[in-house]
XYZ file of C-alpha atoms in Angstrom:
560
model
C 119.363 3.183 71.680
C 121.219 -0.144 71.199
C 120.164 -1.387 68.368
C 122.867 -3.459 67.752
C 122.249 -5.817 69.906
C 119.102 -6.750 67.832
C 119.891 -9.857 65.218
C 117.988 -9.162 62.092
C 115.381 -11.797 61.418
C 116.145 -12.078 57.976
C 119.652 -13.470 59.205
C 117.774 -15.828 61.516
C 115.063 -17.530 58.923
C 116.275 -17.381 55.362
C 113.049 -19.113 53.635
C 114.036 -20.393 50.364
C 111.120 -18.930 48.436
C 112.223 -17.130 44.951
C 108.376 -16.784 43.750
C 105.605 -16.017 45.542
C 101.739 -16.281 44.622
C 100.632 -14.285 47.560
C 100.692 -10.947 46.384
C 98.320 -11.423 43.814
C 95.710 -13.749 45.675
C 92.245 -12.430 47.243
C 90.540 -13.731 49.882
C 87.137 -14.811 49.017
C 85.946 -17.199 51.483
C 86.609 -17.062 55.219
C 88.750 -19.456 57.257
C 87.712 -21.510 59.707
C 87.507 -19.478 62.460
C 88.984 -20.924 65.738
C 88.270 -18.710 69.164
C 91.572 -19.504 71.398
C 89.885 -17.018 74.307
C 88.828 -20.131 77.183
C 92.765 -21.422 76.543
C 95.321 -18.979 75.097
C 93.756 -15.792 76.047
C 92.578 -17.159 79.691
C 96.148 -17.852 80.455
C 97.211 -14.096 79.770
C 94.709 -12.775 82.397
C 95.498 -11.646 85.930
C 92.786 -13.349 86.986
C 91.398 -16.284 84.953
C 88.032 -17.238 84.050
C 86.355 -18.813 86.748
C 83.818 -21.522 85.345
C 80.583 -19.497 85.604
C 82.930 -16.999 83.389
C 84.044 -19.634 81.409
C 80.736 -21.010 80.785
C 79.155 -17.677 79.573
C 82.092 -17.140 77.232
C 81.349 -20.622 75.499
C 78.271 -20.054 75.384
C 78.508 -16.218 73.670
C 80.706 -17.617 71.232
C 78.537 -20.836 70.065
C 75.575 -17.906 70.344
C 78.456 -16.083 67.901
C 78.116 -19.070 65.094
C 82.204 -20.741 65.996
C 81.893 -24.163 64.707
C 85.257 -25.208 66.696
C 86.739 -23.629 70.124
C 90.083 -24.650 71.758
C 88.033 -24.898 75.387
C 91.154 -25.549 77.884
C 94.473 -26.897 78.704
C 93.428 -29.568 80.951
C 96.420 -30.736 82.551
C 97.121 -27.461 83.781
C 94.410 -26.804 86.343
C 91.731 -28.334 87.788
C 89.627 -25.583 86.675
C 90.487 -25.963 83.059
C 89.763 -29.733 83.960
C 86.573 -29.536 85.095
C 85.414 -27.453 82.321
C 86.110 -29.824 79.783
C 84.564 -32.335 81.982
C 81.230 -30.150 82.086
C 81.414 -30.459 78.518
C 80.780 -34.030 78.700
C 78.210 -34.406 81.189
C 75.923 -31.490 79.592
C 74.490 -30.173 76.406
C 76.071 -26.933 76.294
C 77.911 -27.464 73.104
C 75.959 -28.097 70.435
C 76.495 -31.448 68.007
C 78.171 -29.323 65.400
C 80.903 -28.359 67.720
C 84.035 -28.826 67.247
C 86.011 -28.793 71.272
C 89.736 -28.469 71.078
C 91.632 -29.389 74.219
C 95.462 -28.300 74.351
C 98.183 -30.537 75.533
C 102.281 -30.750 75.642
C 103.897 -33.700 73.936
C 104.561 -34.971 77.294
C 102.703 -38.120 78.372
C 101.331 -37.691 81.828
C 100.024 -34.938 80.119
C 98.627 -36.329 77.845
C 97.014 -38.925 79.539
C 95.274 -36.133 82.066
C 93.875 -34.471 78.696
C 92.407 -37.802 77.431
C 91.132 -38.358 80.507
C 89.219 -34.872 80.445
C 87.474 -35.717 76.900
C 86.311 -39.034 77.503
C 82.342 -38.680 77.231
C 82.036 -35.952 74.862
C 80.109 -36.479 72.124
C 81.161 -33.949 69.906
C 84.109 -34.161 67.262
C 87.220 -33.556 69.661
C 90.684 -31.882 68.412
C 93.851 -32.542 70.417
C 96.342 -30.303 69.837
C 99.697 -30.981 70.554
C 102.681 -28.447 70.733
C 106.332 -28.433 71.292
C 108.831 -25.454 70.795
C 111.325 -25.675 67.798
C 112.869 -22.448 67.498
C 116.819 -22.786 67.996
C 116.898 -20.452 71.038
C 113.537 -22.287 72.869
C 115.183 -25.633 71.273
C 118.840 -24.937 73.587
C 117.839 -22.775 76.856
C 114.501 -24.030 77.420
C 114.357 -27.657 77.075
C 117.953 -28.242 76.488
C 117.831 -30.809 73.025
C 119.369 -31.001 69.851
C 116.976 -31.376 66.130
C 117.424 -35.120 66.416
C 115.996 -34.822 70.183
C 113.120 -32.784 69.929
C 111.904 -34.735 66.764
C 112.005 -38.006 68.886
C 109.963 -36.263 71.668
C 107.294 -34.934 69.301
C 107.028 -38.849 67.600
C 107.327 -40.129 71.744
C 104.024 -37.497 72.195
C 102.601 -38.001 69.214
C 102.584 -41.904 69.780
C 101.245 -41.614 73.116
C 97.972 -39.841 71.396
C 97.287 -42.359 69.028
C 97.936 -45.251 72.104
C 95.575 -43.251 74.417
C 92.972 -42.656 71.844
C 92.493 -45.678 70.039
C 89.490 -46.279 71.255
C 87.507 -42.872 70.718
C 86.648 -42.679 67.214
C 85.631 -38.934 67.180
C 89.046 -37.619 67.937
C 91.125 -35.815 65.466
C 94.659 -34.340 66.417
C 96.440 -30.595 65.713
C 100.247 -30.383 65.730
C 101.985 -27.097 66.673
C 105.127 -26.370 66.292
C 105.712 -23.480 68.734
C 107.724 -20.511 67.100
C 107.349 -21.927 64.335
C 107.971 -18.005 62.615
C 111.823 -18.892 64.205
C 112.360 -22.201 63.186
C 114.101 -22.980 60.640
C 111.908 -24.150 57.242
C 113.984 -27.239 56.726
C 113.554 -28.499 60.348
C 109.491 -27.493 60.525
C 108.758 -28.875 57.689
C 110.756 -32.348 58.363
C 109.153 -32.520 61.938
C 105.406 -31.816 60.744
C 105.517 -33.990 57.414
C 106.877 -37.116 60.002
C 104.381 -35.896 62.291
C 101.189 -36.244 59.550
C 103.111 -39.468 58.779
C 102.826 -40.644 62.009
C 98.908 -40.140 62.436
C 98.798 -41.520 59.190
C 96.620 -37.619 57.814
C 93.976 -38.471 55.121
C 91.287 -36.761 53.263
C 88.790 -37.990 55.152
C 90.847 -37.491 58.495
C 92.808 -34.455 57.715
C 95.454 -33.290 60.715
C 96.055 -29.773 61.439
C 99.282 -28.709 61.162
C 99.111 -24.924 63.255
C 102.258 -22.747 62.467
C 102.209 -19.996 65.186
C 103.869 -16.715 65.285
C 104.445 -17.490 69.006
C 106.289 -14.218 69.392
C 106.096 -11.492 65.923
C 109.353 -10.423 65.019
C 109.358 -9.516 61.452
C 106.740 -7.553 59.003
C 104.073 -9.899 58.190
C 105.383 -11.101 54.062
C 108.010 -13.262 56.291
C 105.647 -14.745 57.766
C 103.849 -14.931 54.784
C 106.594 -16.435 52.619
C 106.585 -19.037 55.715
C 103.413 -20.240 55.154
C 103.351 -20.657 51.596
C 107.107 -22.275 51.814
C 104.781 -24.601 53.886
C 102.059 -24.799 51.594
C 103.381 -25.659 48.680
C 105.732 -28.364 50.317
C 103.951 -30.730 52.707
C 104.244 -33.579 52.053
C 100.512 -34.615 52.804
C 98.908 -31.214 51.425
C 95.624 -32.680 50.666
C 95.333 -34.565 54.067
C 96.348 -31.258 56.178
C 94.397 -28.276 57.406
C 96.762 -25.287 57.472
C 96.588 -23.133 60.527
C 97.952 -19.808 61.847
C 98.284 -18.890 65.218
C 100.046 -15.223 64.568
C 100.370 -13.040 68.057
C 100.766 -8.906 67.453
C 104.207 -7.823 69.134
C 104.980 -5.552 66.437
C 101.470 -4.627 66.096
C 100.967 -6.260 62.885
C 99.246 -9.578 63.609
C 96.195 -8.781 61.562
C 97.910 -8.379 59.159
C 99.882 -11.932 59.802
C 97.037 -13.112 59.494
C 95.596 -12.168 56.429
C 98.837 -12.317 54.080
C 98.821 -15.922 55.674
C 95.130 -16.810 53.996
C 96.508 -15.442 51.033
C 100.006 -17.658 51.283
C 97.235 -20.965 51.223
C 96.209 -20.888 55.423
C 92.467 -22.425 56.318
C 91.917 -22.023 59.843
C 93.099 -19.015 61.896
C 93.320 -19.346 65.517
C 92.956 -16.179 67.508
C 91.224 -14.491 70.649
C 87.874 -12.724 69.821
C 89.189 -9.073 70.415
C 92.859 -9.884 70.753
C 93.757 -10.877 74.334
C 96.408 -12.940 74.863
C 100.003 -12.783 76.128
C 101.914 -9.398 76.104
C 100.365 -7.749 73.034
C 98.099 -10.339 72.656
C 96.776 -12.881 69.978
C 95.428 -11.955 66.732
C 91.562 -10.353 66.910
C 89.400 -12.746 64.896
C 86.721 -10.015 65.197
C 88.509 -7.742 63.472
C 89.818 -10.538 60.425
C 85.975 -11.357 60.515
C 84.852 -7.539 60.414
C 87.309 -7.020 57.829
C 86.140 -9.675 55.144
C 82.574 -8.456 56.046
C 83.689 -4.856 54.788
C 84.638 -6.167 51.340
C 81.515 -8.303 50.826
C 82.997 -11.451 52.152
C 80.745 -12.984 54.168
C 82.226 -14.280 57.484
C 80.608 -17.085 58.317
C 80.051 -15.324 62.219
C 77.419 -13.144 63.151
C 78.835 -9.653 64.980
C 75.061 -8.168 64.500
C 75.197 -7.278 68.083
C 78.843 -6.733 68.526
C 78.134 -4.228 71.689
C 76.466 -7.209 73.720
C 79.844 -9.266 72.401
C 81.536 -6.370 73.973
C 79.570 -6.845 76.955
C 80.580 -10.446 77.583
C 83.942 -10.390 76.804
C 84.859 -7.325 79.016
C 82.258 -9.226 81.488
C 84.538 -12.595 81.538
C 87.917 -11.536 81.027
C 87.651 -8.531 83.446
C 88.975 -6.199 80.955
C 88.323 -3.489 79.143
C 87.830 -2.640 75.226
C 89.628 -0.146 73.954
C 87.839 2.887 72.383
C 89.619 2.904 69.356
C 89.584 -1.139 69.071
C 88.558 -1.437 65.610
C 84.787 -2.330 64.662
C 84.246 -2.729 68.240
C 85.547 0.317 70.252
C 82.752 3.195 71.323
C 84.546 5.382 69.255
C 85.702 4.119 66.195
C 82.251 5.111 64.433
C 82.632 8.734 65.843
C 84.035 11.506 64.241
C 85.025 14.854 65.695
C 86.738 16.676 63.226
C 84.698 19.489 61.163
C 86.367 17.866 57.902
C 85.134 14.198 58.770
C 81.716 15.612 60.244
C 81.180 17.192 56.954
C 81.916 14.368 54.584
C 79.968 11.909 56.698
C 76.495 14.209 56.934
C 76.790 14.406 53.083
C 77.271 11.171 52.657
C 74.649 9.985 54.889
C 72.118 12.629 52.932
C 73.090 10.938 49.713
C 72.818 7.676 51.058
C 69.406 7.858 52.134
C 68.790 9.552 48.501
C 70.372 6.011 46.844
C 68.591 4.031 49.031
C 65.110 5.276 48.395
C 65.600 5.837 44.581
C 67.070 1.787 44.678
C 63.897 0.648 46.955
C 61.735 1.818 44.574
C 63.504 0.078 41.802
C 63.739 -3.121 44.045
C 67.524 -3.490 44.363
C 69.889 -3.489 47.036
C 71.682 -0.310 47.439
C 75.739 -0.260 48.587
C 77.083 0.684 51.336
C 79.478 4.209 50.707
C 80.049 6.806 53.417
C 83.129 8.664 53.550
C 85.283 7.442 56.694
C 82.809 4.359 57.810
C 84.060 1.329 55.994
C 81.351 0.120 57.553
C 76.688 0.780 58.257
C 77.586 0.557 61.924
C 73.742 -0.642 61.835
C 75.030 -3.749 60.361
C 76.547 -4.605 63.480
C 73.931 -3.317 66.309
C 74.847 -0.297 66.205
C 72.794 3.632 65.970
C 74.199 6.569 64.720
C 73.824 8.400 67.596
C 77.358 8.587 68.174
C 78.840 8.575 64.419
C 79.345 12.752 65.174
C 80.103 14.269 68.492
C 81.355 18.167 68.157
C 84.684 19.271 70.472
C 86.274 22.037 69.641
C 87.654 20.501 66.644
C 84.123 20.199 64.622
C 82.668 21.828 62.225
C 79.621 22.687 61.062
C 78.408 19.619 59.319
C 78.589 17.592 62.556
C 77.229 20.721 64.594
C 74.020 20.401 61.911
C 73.569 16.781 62.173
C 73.219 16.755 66.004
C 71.093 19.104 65.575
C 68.920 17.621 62.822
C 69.328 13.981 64.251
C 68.061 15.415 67.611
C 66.002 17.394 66.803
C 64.999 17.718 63.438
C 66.255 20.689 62.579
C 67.403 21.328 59.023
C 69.608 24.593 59.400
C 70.699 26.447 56.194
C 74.287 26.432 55.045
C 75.101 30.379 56.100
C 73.134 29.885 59.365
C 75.343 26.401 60.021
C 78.575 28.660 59.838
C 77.321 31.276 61.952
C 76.587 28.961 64.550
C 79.642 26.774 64.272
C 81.767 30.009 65.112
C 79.782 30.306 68.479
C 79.947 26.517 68.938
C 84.170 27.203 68.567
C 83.941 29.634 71.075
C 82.195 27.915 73.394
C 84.195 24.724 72.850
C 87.554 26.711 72.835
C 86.376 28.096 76.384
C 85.302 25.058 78.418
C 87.464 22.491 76.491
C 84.902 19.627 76.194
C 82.803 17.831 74.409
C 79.284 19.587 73.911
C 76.320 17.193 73.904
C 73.128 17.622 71.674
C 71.047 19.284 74.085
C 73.907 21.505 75.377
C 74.307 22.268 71.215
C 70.571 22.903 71.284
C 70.448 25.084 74.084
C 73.019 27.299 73.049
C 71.910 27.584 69.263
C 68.283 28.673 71.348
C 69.937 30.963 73.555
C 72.062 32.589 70.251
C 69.053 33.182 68.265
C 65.096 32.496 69.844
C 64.712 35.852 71.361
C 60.762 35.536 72.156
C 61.489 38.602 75.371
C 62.804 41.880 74.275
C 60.937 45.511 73.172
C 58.934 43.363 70.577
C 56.402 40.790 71.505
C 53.419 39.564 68.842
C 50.831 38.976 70.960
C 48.203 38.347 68.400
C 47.579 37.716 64.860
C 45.148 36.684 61.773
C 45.776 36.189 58.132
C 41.973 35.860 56.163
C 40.581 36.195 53.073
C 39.163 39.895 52.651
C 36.988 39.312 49.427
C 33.726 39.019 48.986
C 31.435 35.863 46.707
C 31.778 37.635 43.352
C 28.548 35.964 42.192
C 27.687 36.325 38.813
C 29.236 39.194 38.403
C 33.061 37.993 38.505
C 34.364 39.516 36.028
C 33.463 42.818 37.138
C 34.856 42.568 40.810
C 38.710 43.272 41.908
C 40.709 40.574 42.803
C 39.680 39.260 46.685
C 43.203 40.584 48.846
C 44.094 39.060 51.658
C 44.170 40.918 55.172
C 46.271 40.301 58.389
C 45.561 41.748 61.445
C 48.466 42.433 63.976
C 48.128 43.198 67.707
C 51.958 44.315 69.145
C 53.535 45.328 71.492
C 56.770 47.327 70.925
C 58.736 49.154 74.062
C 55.655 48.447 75.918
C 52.628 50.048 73.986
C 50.194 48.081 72.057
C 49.299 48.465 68.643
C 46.896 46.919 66.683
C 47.804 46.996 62.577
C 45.766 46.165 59.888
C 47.247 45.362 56.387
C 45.130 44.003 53.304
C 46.755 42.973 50.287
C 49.958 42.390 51.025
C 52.074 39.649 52.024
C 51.775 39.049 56.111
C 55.636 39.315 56.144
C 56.005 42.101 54.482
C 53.378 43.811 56.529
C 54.883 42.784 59.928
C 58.566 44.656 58.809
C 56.555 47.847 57.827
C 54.716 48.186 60.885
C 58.237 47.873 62.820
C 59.517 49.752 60.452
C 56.941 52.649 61.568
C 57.689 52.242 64.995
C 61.212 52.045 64.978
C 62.379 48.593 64.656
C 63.913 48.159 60.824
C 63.977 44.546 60.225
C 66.016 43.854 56.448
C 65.397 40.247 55.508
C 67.798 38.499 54.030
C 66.334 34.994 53.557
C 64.285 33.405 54.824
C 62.918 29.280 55.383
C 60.446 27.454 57.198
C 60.563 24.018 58.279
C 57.508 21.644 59.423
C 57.906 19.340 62.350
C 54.933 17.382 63.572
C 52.467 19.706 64.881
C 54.720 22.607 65.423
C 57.027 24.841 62.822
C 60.530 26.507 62.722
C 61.930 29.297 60.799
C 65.269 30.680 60.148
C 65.719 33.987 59.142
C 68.728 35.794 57.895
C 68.687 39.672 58.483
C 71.089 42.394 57.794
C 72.825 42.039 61.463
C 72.753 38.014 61.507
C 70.065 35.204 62.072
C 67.055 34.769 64.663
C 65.089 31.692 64.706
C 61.363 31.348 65.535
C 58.813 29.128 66.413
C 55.137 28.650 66.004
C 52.124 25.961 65.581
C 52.216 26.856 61.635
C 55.112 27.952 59.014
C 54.035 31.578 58.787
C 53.392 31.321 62.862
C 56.967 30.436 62.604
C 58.378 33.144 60.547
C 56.454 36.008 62.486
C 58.093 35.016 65.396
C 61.639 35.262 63.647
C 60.827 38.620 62.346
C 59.980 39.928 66.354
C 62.975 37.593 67.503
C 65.321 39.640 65.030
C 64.475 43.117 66.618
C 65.040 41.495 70.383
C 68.167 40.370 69.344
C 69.380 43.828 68.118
């Protein structure tokens, strides 16, 4: 491949940063989050929002807890337009909403987005961009440094002319590719920029250094923004925003070394869409600080009706692997995975009542779920599905979470070999029922030579009276009506364990039965039993434990 015709970025942006302080930072507190999706990520569809869309998607993420949304680029369409315009003649955005409205430094474009705001009543942002990059900077719009600086000023004076008399207006600067300008130049054209709208504490500007298009591994970008951090010239009196897009894949991560290199705000889409690879996901960032005890500051406690909208408005789908949100990423199908999670699921709910009773809060850790997908709407119906590559830990907790059925270890690899064979032979996923119908059909053999038609365990002693020390110990007695190879019998045992007397009477009549082990299990009104015998397992059924086990003891000889 022709690599060489690929300039190294590190020959491109040489940031003059010798120390750093992001490596050893930690994010404690989230940024303010700012959803990009009714702008940014509208313009990357192949077919954009229409306004009932658009409406629904505001309206999910105010629902969501986003204190400020970038709702439109106004002087692009009429539809964008008109949006912003609904904004002012209705109450759909709430008084502690920040709207953000997107403009070129260009300024009969910037007089069409003034024009959109006027009548909102909520704080407005508007954000003004311009490329800087060298390559944008000579085949794009064709201007030197000097050029493009007086442009920005030209646009940035024609905001403060235009909006002199709305008092709720703040303004955003961005200096597009900002990750491929060079540090010198950005950080001349944004400190003359807060200069210009005069940035104070109480009127702080945002200053929004995009990775327009990633090219390098995210500590560039990193040492970018705290090059930037530490040297504005207005620090105090600037809100430091990222804007990082994911063409290497990485933009997460852009993101997050950023809020450790001093960034605030993070502007993103709310699962990633945007142009090409798309923008950062702020759902994921979000998810993320939620998974090491950060809280968020947005609420994702029903992240599959999120899902819903989203793939609803933009006419797209979610990926199942998308992180936190994908219908997959809770599931696992390996035997390994399986295994780890039932365990730690069993010892969870072991923690958790132990902790209840001693009135604290018990922590969250499951091998291979960062996350209690119950924290964010979710069941655990689907946290093990069994393919040919499971085991049988996630073969025994569909079955127990189905159906309650607590198998024992030896049984669980007896069965998971069938499972394999099964799997191996149709090459698809197997469903609970289908796993319960086949673990029924491999061991409940109520049809075969033996059938129990009847039976009664009582007490066989008599009152001893006053004379109990005298009198033998009271035995019990079980009575037994079979039928074996089609002849009934009846059997009467006393004194003796109703098992025991079951496997002697077949053992008579020509049906050896060696236990093994053997366990019963209550459920509701009805009972299981597993039993282990010399030539594998049977499983029975029955409206009491020992019903239960009878019935496995019979089922054993059908299945020989």
């Amino acid at each position: 491949m022709p690599y060489h015709r690929y300039a190294n970025v590190y020959d491109r942006v040489d940031v003059p940063l010798t120390e750093r302080t992001w490596p050893t930072a930690r994010i404690t507190t989230a940024p303010l989050w700012v959803p990009v999706d009714l702008r940014d990520g509208n313009q990357a569809l192949a077919e954009p929002m229409d306004p009932a869309r658009k409406q629904r998607f505001f309206e999910l993420l105010v629902a969501v807890g986003y204190k400020e949304i970038e709702v439109g680029y106004p002087s692009a369409s009429q539809t964008d337009f008109d949006f912003v315009r609904l904004l002012a003649g209705s109450a759909i955005a709430p008084p502690d909403v920040t709207i953000v409205v997107f403009t070129p430094a260009r300024r009969d474009l910037i007089e069409r987005t003034v024009e959109s705001i006027r009548g909102i009543t909520n704080d407005v942002v508007v954000h003004m961009y311009a490329a800087t990059a060298p390559t944008w900077r000579d085949v794009v719009l064709g201007k030197g440094r000097d050029e493009l600086r007086e442009l920005i000023l030209a646009g940035g004076r024609d905001i403060l002319e235009l909006t002199a008399d709305l008092a709720n207006v703040r303004f955003e600067f961005s200096p597009e590719v900002f990750n491929l300008t060079e540090p010198d130049y950005v950080l001349e054209l944004c400190d003359a920029v807060t200069t210009l709208w005069d940035a104070g504490p109480d009127r702080p500007v945002i200053l929004n250094l995009p990775a327009t298009v990633e090219v390098a591994t995210p500590n560039v970008y990193a040492d970018q923004i705290e090059y930037m951090h530490r040297n504005l010239a207005r620090r105090d009196s600037v809100i430091l925003s990222v804007h990082p897009h994911n063409d290497r894949g990485t933009g997460v991560a852009c993101a997050e070394l950023a809020m450790l290199a001093g960034a605030q705000r993070v502007e993103g889409c709310v699962f990633g869409n945007g142009e090409r690879t798309g923008n950062v996901d702020i759902a994921t960032l979000a998810l993320n600080l939620f998974a090491q005890g950060v809280d968020p500051m947005i609420d994702f406690s029903d992240i599959d009706e999120i899902a819903r909208t989203v793939a609803h408005c933009t006419r797209m789908p979610i990926h199942e692997r998308h992180p936190y949100v994908g219908d997959l990423v809770h599931t696992a199908f390996s035997g390994t995975h399986q295994d780890a999670i039932n365990k730690g699921l069993a010892e969870h709910r072991q923690r958790a009542a132990a902790l209840r009773r001693a009135e604290r809060e018990i922590d969250w850790r499951v091998p291979y779920l960062p996350i209690d997908p119950a924290d964010i709407g979710r069941t655990y119906d689907a946290v093990i599905r069994v393919n040919s590559q499971s085991g049988k830990g996630g073969i025994a907790y569909l079955l127990n979470t189905g159906y309650g059925l607590e198998l024992p270890r030896r049984m669980q690899i007896d069965f998971a070999r069938r499972v394999q064979v099964h799997t191996d032979a149709h090459g698809e996923e197997i469903t609970a029922a289908a796993l319960y119908e086949l673990f029924e059909a491999a061991y409940l053999h109520p049809d075969g030579p033996v059938v129990l038609k009847d039976w009664l365990v009582e007490d066989a002693g008599e009152d001893p009276g006053d004379d109990a020390d005298d009198q033998p110990e009271s035995a019990s007695r079980i009575d037994l009506t079979l039928v074996v190879d089609g002849i009934t019998h009846a059997i009467r045992g006393s004194g003796v364990d109703p098992i025991d007397a079951l496997t002697a009477a077949l053992d008579d009549l020509g049906h050896r039965v060696e236990i093994l082990s053997l366990t019963a299990q209550t459920l509701g009104d009805t009972a299981v039993a597993y039993l282990e015998h010399r030539s594998g397992w049977s499983f029975g059924r029955g409206a009491s434990a020992l019903g239960a086990s009878l019935a496995a003891v019979c089922g054993a000889v059908n299945a020989t």
